[in-house]
Structures are given as structure tokens and as C-alpha cells.
Short mmCIF file of C-alpha atoms in Angstrom, two decimals:
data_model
loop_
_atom_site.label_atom_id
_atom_site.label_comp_id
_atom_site.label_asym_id
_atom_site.label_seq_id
_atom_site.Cartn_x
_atom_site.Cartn_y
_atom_site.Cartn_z
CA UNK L 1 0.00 0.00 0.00
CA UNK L 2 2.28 3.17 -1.22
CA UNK L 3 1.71 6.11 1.26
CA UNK L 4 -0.26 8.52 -0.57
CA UNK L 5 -1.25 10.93 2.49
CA UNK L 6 0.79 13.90 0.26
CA UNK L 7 -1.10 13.52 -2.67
CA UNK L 8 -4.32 12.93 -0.83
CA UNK L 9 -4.11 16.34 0.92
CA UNK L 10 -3.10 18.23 -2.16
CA UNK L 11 -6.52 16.83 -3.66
CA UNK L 12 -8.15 18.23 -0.89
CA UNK L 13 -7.29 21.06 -0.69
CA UNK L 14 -7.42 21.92 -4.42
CA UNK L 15 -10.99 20.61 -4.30
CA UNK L 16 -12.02 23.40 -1.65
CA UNK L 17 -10.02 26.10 -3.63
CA UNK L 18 -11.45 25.08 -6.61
CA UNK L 19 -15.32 25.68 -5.23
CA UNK L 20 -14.20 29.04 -2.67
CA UNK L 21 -12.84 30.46 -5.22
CA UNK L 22 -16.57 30.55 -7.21
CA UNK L 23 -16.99 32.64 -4.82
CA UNK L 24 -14.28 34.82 -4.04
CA UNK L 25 -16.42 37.45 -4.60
CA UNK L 26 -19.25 37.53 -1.68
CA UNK L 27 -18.92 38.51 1.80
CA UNK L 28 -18.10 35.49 3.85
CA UNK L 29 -17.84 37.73 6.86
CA UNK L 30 -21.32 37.95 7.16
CA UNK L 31 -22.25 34.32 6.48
CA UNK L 32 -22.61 31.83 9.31
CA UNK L 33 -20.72 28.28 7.84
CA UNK L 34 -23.87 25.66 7.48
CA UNK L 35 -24.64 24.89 11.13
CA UNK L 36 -21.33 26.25 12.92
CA UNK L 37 -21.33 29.10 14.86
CA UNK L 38 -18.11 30.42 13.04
CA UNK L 39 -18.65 33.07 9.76
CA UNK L 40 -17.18 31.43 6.52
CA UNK L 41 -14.28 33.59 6.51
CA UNK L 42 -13.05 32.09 10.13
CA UNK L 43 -13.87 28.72 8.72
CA UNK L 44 -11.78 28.97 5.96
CA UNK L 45 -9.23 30.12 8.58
CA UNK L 46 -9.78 27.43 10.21
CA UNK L 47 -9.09 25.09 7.40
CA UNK L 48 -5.35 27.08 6.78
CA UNK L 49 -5.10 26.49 10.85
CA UNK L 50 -5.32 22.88 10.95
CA UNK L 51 -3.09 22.46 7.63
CA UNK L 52 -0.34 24.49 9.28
CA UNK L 53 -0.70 23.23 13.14
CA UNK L 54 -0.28 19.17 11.69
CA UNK L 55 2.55 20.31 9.42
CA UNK L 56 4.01 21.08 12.45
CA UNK L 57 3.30 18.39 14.44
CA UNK L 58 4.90 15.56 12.22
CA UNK L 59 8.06 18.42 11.12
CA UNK L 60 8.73 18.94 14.88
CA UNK L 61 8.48 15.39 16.31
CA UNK L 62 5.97 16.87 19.01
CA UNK L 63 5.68 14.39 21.75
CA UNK L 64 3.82 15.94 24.91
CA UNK L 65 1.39 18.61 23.62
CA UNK L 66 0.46 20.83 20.20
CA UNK L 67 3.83 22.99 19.59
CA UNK L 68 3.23 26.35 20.71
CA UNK L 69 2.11 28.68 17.61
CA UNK L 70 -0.22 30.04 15.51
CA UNK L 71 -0.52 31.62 12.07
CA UNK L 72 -2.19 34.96 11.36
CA UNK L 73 -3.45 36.99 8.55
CA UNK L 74 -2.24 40.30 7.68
CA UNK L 75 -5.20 43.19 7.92
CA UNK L 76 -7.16 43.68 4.61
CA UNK L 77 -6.38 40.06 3.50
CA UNK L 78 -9.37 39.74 1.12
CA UNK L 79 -11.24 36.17 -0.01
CA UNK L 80 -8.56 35.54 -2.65
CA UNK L 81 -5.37 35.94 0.06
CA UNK L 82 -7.22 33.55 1.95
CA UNK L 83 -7.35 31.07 -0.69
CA UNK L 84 -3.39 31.25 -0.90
CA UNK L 85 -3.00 30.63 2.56
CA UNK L 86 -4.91 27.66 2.72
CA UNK L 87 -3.54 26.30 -0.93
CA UNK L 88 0.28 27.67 0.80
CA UNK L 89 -0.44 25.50 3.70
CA UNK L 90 -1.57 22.79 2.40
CA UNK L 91 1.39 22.50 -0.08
CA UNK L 92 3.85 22.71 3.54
CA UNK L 93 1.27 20.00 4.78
CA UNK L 94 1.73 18.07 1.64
CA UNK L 95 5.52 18.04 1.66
CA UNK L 96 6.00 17.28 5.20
CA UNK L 97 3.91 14.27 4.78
CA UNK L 98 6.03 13.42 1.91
CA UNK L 99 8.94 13.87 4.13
CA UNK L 100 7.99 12.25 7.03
CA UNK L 101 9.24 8.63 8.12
CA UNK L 102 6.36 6.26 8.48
CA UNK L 103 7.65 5.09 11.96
CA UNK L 104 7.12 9.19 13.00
CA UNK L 105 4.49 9.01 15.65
CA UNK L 106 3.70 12.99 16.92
CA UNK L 107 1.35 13.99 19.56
CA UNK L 108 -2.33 14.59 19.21
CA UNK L 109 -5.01 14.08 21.99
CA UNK L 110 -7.85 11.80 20.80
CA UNK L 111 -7.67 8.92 21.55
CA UNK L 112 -4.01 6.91 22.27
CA UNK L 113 -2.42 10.83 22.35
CA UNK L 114 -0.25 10.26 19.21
CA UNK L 115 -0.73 9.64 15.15
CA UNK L 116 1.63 8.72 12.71
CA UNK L 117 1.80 9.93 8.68
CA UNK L 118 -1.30 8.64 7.50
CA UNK L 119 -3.57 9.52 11.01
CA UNK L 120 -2.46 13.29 10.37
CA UNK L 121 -3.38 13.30 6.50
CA UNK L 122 -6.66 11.95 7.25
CA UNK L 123 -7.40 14.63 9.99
CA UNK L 124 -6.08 17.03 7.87
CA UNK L 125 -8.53 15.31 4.63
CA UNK L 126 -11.55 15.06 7.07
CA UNK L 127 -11.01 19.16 8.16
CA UNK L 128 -10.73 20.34 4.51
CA UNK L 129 -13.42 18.49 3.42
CA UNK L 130 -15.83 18.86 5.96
CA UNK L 131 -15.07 22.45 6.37
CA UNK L 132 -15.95 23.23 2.93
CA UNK L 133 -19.25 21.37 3.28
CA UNK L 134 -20.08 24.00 6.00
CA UNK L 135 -18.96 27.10 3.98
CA UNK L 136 -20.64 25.72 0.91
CA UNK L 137 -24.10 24.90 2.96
CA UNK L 138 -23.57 28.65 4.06
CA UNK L 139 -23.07 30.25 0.72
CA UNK L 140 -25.57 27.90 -1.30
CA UNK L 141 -23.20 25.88 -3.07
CA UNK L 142 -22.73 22.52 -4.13
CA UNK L 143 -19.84 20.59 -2.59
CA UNK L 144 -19.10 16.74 -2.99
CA UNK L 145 -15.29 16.16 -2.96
CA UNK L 146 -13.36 13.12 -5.31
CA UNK L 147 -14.94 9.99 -3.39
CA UNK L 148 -11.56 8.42 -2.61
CA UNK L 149 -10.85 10.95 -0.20
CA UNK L 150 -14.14 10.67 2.40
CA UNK L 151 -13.55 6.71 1.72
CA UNK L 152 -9.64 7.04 3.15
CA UNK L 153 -10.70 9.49 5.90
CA UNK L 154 -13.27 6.86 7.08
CA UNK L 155 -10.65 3.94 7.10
CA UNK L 156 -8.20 5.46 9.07
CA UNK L 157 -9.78 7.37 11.55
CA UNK L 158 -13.03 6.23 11.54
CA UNK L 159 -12.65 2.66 11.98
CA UNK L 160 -15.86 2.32 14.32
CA UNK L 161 -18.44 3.58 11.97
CA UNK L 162 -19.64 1.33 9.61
CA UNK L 163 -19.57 2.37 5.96
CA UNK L 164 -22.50 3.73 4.21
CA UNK L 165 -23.83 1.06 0.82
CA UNK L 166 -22.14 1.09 -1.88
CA UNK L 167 -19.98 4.21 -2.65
CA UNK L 168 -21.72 6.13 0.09
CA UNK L 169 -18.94 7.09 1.71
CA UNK L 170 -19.04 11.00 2.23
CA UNK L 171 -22.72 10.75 3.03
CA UNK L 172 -21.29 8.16 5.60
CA UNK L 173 -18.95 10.80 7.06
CA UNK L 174 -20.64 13.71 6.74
CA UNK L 175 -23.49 11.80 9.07
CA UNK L 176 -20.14 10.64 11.26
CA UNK L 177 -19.72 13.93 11.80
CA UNK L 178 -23.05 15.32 12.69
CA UNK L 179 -23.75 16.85 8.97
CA UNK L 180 -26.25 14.85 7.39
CA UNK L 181 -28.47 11.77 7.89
CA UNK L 182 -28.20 8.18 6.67
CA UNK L 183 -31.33 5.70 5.95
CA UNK L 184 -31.87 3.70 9.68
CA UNK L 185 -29.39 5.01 11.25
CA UNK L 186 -29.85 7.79 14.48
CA UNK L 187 -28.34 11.35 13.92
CA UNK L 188 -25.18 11.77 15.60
CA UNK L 189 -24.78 14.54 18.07
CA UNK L 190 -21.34 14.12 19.23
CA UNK L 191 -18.22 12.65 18.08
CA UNK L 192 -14.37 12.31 17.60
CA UNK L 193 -12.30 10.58 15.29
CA UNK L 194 -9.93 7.48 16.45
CA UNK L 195 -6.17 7.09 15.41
CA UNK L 196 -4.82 3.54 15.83
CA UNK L 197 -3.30 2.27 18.78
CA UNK L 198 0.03 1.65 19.47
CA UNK L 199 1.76 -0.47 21.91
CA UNK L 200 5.68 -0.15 22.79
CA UNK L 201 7.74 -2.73 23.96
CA UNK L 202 11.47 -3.16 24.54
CA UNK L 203 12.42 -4.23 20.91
CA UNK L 204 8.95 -3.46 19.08
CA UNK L 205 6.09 -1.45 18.85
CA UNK L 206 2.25 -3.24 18.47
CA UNK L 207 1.22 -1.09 15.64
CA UNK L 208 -2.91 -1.35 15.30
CA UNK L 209 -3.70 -2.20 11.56
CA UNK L 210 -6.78 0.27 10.22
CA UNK L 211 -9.46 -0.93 7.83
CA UNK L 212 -7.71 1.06 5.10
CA UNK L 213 -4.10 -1.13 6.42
CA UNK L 214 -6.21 -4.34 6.69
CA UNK L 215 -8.24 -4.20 2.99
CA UNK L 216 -4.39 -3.87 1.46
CA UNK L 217 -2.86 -6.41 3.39
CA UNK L 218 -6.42 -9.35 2.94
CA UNK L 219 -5.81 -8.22 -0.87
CA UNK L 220 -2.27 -9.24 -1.10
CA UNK L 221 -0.62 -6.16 -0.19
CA UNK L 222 1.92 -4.69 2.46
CA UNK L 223 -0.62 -2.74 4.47
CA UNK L 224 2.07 0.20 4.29
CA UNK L 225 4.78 -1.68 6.63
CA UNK L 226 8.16 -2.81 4.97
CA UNK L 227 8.30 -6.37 5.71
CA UNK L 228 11.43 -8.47 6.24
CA UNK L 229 11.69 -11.19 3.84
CA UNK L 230 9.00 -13.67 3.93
CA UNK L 231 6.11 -11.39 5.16
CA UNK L 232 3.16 -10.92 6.23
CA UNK L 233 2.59 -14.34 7.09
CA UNK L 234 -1.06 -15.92 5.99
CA UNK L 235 -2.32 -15.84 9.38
CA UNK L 236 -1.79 -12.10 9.33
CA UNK L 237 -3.74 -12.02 6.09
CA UNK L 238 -6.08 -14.22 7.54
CA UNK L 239 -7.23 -11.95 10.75
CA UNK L 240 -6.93 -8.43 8.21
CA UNK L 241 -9.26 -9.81 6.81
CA UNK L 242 -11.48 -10.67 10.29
CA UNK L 243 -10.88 -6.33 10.61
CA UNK L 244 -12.23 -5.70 7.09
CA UNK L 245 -15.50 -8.24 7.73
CA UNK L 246 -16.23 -6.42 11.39
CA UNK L 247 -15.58 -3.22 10.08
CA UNK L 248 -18.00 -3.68 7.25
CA UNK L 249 -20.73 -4.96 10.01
CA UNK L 250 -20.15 -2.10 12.32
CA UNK L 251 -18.60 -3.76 14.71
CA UNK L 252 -15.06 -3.16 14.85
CA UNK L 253 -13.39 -1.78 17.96
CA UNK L 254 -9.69 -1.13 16.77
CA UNK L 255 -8.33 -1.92 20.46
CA UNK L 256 -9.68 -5.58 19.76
CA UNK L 257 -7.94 -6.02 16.05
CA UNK L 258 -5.09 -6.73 14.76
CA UNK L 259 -1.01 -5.54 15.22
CA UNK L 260 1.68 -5.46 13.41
CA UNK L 261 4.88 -6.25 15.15
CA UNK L 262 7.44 -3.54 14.16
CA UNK L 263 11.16 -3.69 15.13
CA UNK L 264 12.45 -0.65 16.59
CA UNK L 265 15.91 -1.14 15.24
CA UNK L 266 15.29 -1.07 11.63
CA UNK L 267 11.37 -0.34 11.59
CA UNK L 268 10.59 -2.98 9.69
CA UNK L 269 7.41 -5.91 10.49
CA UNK L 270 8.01 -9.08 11.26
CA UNK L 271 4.50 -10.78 11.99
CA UNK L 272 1.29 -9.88 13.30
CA UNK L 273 -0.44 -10.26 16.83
CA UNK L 274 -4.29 -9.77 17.66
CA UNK L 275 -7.39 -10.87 18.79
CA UNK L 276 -10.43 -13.02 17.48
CA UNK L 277 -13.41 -10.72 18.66
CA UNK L 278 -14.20 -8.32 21.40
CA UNK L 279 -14.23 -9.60 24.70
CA UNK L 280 -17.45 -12.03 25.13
CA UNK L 281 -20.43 -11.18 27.96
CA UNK L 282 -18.08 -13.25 29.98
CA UNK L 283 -14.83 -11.53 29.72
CA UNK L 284 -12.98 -13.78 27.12
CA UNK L 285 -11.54 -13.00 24.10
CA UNK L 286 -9.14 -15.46 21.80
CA UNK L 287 -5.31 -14.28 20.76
CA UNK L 288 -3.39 -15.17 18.28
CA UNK L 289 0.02 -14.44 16.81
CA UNK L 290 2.32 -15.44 13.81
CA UNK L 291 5.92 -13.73 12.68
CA UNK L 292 7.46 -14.21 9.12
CA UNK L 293 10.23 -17.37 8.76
CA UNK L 294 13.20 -15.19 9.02
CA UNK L 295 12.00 -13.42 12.51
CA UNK L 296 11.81 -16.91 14.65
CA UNK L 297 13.51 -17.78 16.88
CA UNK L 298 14.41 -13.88 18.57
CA UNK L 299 11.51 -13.71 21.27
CA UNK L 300 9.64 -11.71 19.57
CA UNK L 301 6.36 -13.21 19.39
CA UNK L 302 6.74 -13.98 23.38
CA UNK L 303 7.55 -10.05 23.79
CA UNK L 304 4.49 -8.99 21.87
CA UNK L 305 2.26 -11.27 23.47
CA UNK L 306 3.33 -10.21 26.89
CA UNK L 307 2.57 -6.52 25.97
CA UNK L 308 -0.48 -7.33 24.44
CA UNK L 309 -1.86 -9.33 27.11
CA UNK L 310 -0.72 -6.79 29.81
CA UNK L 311 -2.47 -4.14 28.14
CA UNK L 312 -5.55 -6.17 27.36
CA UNK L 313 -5.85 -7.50 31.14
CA UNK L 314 -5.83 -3.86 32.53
CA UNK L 315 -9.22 -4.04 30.91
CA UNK L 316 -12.16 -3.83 32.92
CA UNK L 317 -13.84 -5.91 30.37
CA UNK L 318 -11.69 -8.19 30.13
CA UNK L 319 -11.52 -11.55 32.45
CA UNK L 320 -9.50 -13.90 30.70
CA UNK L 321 -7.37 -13.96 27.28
CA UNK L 322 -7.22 -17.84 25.29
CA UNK L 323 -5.14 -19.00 22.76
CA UNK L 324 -6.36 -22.31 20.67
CA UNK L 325 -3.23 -24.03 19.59
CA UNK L 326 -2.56 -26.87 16.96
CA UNK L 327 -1.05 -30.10 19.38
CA UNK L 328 1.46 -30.23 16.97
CA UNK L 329 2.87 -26.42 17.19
CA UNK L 330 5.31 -26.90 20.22
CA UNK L 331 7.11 -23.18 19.25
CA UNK L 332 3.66 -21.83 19.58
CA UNK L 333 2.76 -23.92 22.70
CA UNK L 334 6.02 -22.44 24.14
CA UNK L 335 5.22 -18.83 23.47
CA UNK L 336 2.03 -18.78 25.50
CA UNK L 337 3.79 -20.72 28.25
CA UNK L 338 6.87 -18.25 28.09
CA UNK L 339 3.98 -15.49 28.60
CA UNK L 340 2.12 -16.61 31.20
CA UNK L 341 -0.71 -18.88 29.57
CA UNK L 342 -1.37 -22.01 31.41
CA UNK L 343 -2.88 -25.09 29.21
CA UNK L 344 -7.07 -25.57 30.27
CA UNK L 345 -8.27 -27.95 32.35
CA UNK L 346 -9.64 -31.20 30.99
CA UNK L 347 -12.71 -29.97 31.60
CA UNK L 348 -12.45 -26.62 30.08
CA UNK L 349 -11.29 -28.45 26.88
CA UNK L 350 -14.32 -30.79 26.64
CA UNK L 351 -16.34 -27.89 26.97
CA UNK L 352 -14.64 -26.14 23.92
CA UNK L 353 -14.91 -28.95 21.69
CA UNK L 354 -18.29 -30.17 22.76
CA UNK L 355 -20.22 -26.99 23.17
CA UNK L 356 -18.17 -25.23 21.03
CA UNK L 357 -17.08 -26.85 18.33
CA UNK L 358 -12.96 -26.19 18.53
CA UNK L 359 -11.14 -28.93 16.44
CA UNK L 360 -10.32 -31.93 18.13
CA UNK L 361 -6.31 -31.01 17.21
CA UNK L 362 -6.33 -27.91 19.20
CA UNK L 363 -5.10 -27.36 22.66
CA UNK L 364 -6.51 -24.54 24.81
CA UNK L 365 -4.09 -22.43 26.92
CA UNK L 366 -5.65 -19.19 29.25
CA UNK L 367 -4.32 -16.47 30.84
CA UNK L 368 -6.17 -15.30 33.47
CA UNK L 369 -6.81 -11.63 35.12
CA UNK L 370 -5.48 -12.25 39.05
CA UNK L 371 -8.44 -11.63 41.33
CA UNK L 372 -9.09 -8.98 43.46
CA UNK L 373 -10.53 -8.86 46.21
CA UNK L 374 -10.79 -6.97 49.78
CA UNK L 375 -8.42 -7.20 52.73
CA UNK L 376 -9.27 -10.40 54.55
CA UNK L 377 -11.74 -11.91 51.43
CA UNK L 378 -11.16 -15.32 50.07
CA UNK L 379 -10.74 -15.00 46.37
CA UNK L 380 -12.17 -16.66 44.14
CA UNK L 381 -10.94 -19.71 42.82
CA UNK L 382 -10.27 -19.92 38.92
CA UNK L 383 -12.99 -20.06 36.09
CA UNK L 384 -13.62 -23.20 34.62
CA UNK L 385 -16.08 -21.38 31.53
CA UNK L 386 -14.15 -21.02 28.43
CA UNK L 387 -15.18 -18.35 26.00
CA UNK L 388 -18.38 -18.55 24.12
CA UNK L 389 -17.28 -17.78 20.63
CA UNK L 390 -15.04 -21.38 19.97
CA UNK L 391 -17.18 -22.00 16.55
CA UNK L 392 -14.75 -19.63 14.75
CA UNK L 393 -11.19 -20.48 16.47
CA UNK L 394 -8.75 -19.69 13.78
CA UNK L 395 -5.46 -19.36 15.32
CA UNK L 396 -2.87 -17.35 13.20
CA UNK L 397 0.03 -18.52 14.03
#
């Protein structure tokens, strides 16, 4: 999947230019933008604001908080100057994308508190475009921007919201974003766009795969990583394409997907860790893991599975994490072992095969969340329930 989050933006933005500048010629001081509060003309300013502030953010590495300054417009700036800023801008936007390493993460609040490359072109898409829709519903124009755009906004950031039919995919984001309406579906009064997660660990980093990473990488692609030779492994292809199929239901949640397992050394992948499903009504959710031939045998499936257990266990949702493994995968066995995961009980295994249909060749192995309980309370002993969704075990490693 080449990175394209340069050229996107420069689309963008010449798409709002193009329609403003039909009318360059009206007062957009004196014209609220569609349903904002703001005039058109501070709209528009807005839209140079953003380009400028995210240009800034990936150029300076920010870490801890938005860097510290502002853009402003000399007096008597007329329609047309504005239009320069925001193509100027957007051209500095452009090229710093362009620039930018893809390993780059740079502060921004919502929700993990940091994006990489692509999470800062699509917030920087989704402002243009949607800010345009507001000064064109304010000035009586007719705005629908090139339809790969909303579609790439929507799987990157807005991996929770499940895509409109067909090509519908700026109605599906303008109703995302509280601008429209779509057929059965309740208007939306508040919301915020999601960046993927990321996980560090001592030689890695758990990068969360979007529907936009996972649709490249089901179809044969890269999913935008540089892969060491050998990868992605099937298994990975296998659960990107679990993301795309809960995505297109509406019911992905990107902290229960899939990760790519990135070396910090070189930034390149090496396999793929994730999980079957959102946790179950009982607190269980299945793992699984696979690395590419050439990146066995270093730990690092045991690392990532650590982290990602850790991180999944500090959960209030969560209860217990399972792995179904093939008897005959002994590395895979060890991994779990070498991460905490204890193999089930007998019983806990007849269960799973006989009122849940896992294959006879599998082995389950659990880790469980420790107990907690008040000073001087017994605690409970462990769970002997194993997760309710064993029909679909498909391990990936």
C-alpha cells in the first residue's frame, strides 16, 4: 500500500479552492458556515489552521502537547489571500507528509495521544473536506469532494463507523460527523475521530492495523509496513481480513484487532499479533500471533504477546485472554507458556470442543486476570467457563 497521504491532501485542498474560489467574490464575513457558529471567513481560517498546526506536528516530532504557535493573517487580506493561505499550507502539509518517516508518531489528543503519517493526513482530509461542506451549505453551493478521499478518511480514523452502501462514503462521514443523515441510522450529536493504537515494547512497537491497512494487506498487499523477507505471514492475512468483515458490520473496535509487530531497530514488520473478537459477555476474548520465517527464533512473538496481554488484562472488560493451539505447534505452545498462559483444564477443553465446536487437534491455553478482592476476602478460585465464541477459532500462528 504506497503512502499517498501527500497527494491525498493536495486533492483536498485543491478541491475546496477550486469551489471558494466561485466565490471569491461575496462577503463570507457575514455568512454563518452551514450549522457552525463560526462566519465562513473564520472557517476557511480554520481550514489554513489545521493544515499548518499538523505540518508542524509531524516536522517537529511533538511528543507531549500541540507545539506552541499560531498563524495569522495580515489586515485587509481579502477572499482571494485567503485562498493562498490555505492552498500555501496545504502545499507545507503536503511536503512534510512526503517527508515524514512512516515510523514518526507525533502527539495529538484523541484517543491513544499520538498519530503517525497517514492519522495526520486523514485529519487534515476530514477538516478540509468537511469544512468546505459547511462554507458551501452557508453560501448555497454545491460541494461533494473526489470519493476516494471521504472513503480514506473513514478507514483510518473512523474505523468504528460502519460504511455507508455502496460508494456512500461522504454521506457516511458527513453523518459521522453530525452533517447529514443516513437511511436507519440515528443522527449523531457528538463525536471524535480514532487514530490507531500503538503499543511499545522493549524491541517493538504493536502497531494497530486500520481498515484502510487491513483491505491492502487481505488483498495481497503490504498494508504500508516494509516487511522483512518472507512477510506478512497468511495468518496475518487471515485476521486483516477478520478487521475488514467487522468493520464492514459495524462492529469493529480497533483496540480488539489486529497488530503489526514492528522492530524498533530497523522499523521494519516481522508478523502480526491480535485478537479473534471483542471480549465475550463473559470476559474472554481469543489471541493469536504469527511472525514471518526469518524473525523466529528472537523472542519476539513472546515479547508482543506479553505486551499485548498486559495491556488487554488492565481491561475492565476483560476476564480472561485464550489462545487455541494446533497439538502439533510446540514453538507456539512455548510462546504462551513463556507469557504466562497455562494449558485448560480437561474440563475446560471438553467444553470447547463439545459446546463449542474447537477442532479436536487444538489445545486450549488461558491467561487469566489475578483476582481482586478486599483485605481479609477469600478470592475466588479460577474459572472453569471457556469463552463462548469457539465456533470460529482460527489461530494465526
Amino acid at each position: 500500500m504506497r503512502h499517498m497521504g501527500g497527494e491525498r491532501v493536495t486533492e483536498a485542498v485543491a478541491s475546496c479552492v477550486a469551489l471558494l474560489r466561485t466565490a471569491a467574490d461575496r462577503d463570507w464575513e457575514a455568512v454563518k458556515a452551514g450549522r457552525l457558529e463560526w462566519s465562513c471567513h473564520k472557517t476557511a481560517f480554520h481550514i489554513a489552521e489545521d493544515l499548518i498546526a499538523y505540518a508542524g506536528q509531524l516536522a517537529g516530532r511533538a511528543q507531549d502537547a500541540y507545539v506552541p504557535f499560531e498563524i495569522t493573517l495580515d489586515d485587509g487580506t481579502d477572499n482571494a489571500g485567503l485562498l493562498q493561505v490555505i492552498e500555501t499550507t496545504g502545499a507545507l502539509f503536503a511536503a512534510t507528509l512526503r517527508t515524514t518517516p512512516r515510523e514518526v508518531r507525533a502527539f495529538h489528543p484523541y484517543p491513544f495521544r499520538s498519530a503517525n503519517r497517514e492519522g495526520f493526513a486523514a485529519m487534515g482530509i476530514a477538516e478540509v473536506l468537511l469544512h468546505t461542506h459547511d462554507i458551501a451549505e452557508g453560501l448555497g453551493l454545491s460541494y461533494e469532494p473526489p470519493a476516494e478521499l471521504p472513503q480514506f478518511v473513514l478507514t483510518t480514523i473512523f474505523p468504528h463507523i460502519r460504511p455507508g452502501p455502496g460508494p456512500e462514503h461522504w454521506r457516511t462521514l458527513l453523518w459521522a460527523t453530525g452533517r447529514g443523515e443516513l437511511p436507519g441510522r440515528p443522527a449523531v450529536t457528538e463525536w471524535r475521530w480514532r487514530n490507531n493504537l500503538v503499543l511499545p515494547t522493549n524491541r517493538l512497537t504493536l502497531q494497530g492495523v486500520t481498515p484502510a491497512a487491513a483491505t491492502d494487506l487481505q488483498t495481497g498487499g503490504d498494508g504500508g509496513f516494509e516487511w522483512i523477507d518472507g512477510g506478512p505471514f497468511h495468518g496475518t492475512r487471515e485476521a486483516a481480513g477478520m478487521v475488514v468483515k467487522a468493520y464492514e458490520e459495524g462492529v469493529h473496535r480497533p483496540e480488539w484487532g489486529l497488530f503489526v509487530l514492528v522492530r524498533r531497530e530497523d522499523g521494519r514488520a516481522v508478523g502480526g499479533i491480535g485478537f479473534h473478537g471483542v471480549p465475550d459477555e463473559e470476559g474472554h476474548t481469543e489471541v493469536g500471533y504469527d511472525l514471518t520465517d526469518a524473525a523466529r527464533g528472537h523472542g519476539y512473538a513472546t515479547e508482543a504477546l506479553r505486551a499485548l496481554t498486559d495491556h488487554a488484562l488492565a481491561a475492565d472488560e476483560v476476564r480472561a485472554l485464550i489462545a487455541a493451539i494446533h497439538v502439533d505447534n510446540a514453538p507456539s505452545q512455548d510462546v504462551a507458556t513463556r507469557a504466562g498462559y497455562v494449558r485448560a483444564s480437561v474440563e475446560e477443553e471438553r467444553t470447547a470442543y463439545e459446546d463449542h465446536d474447537m477442532e479436536r487437534d487444538l489445545r486450549l491455553y488461558v491467561h487469566r486476570r489475578r483476582p481482586t478482592a478486599a483485605p481479609g476476602t477469600p478470592c475466588d478460585g479460577p474459572s472453569t467457563r471457556t469463552t463462548g465464541t469457539m465456533s470460529d477459532v482460527r489461530h494465526i500462528h
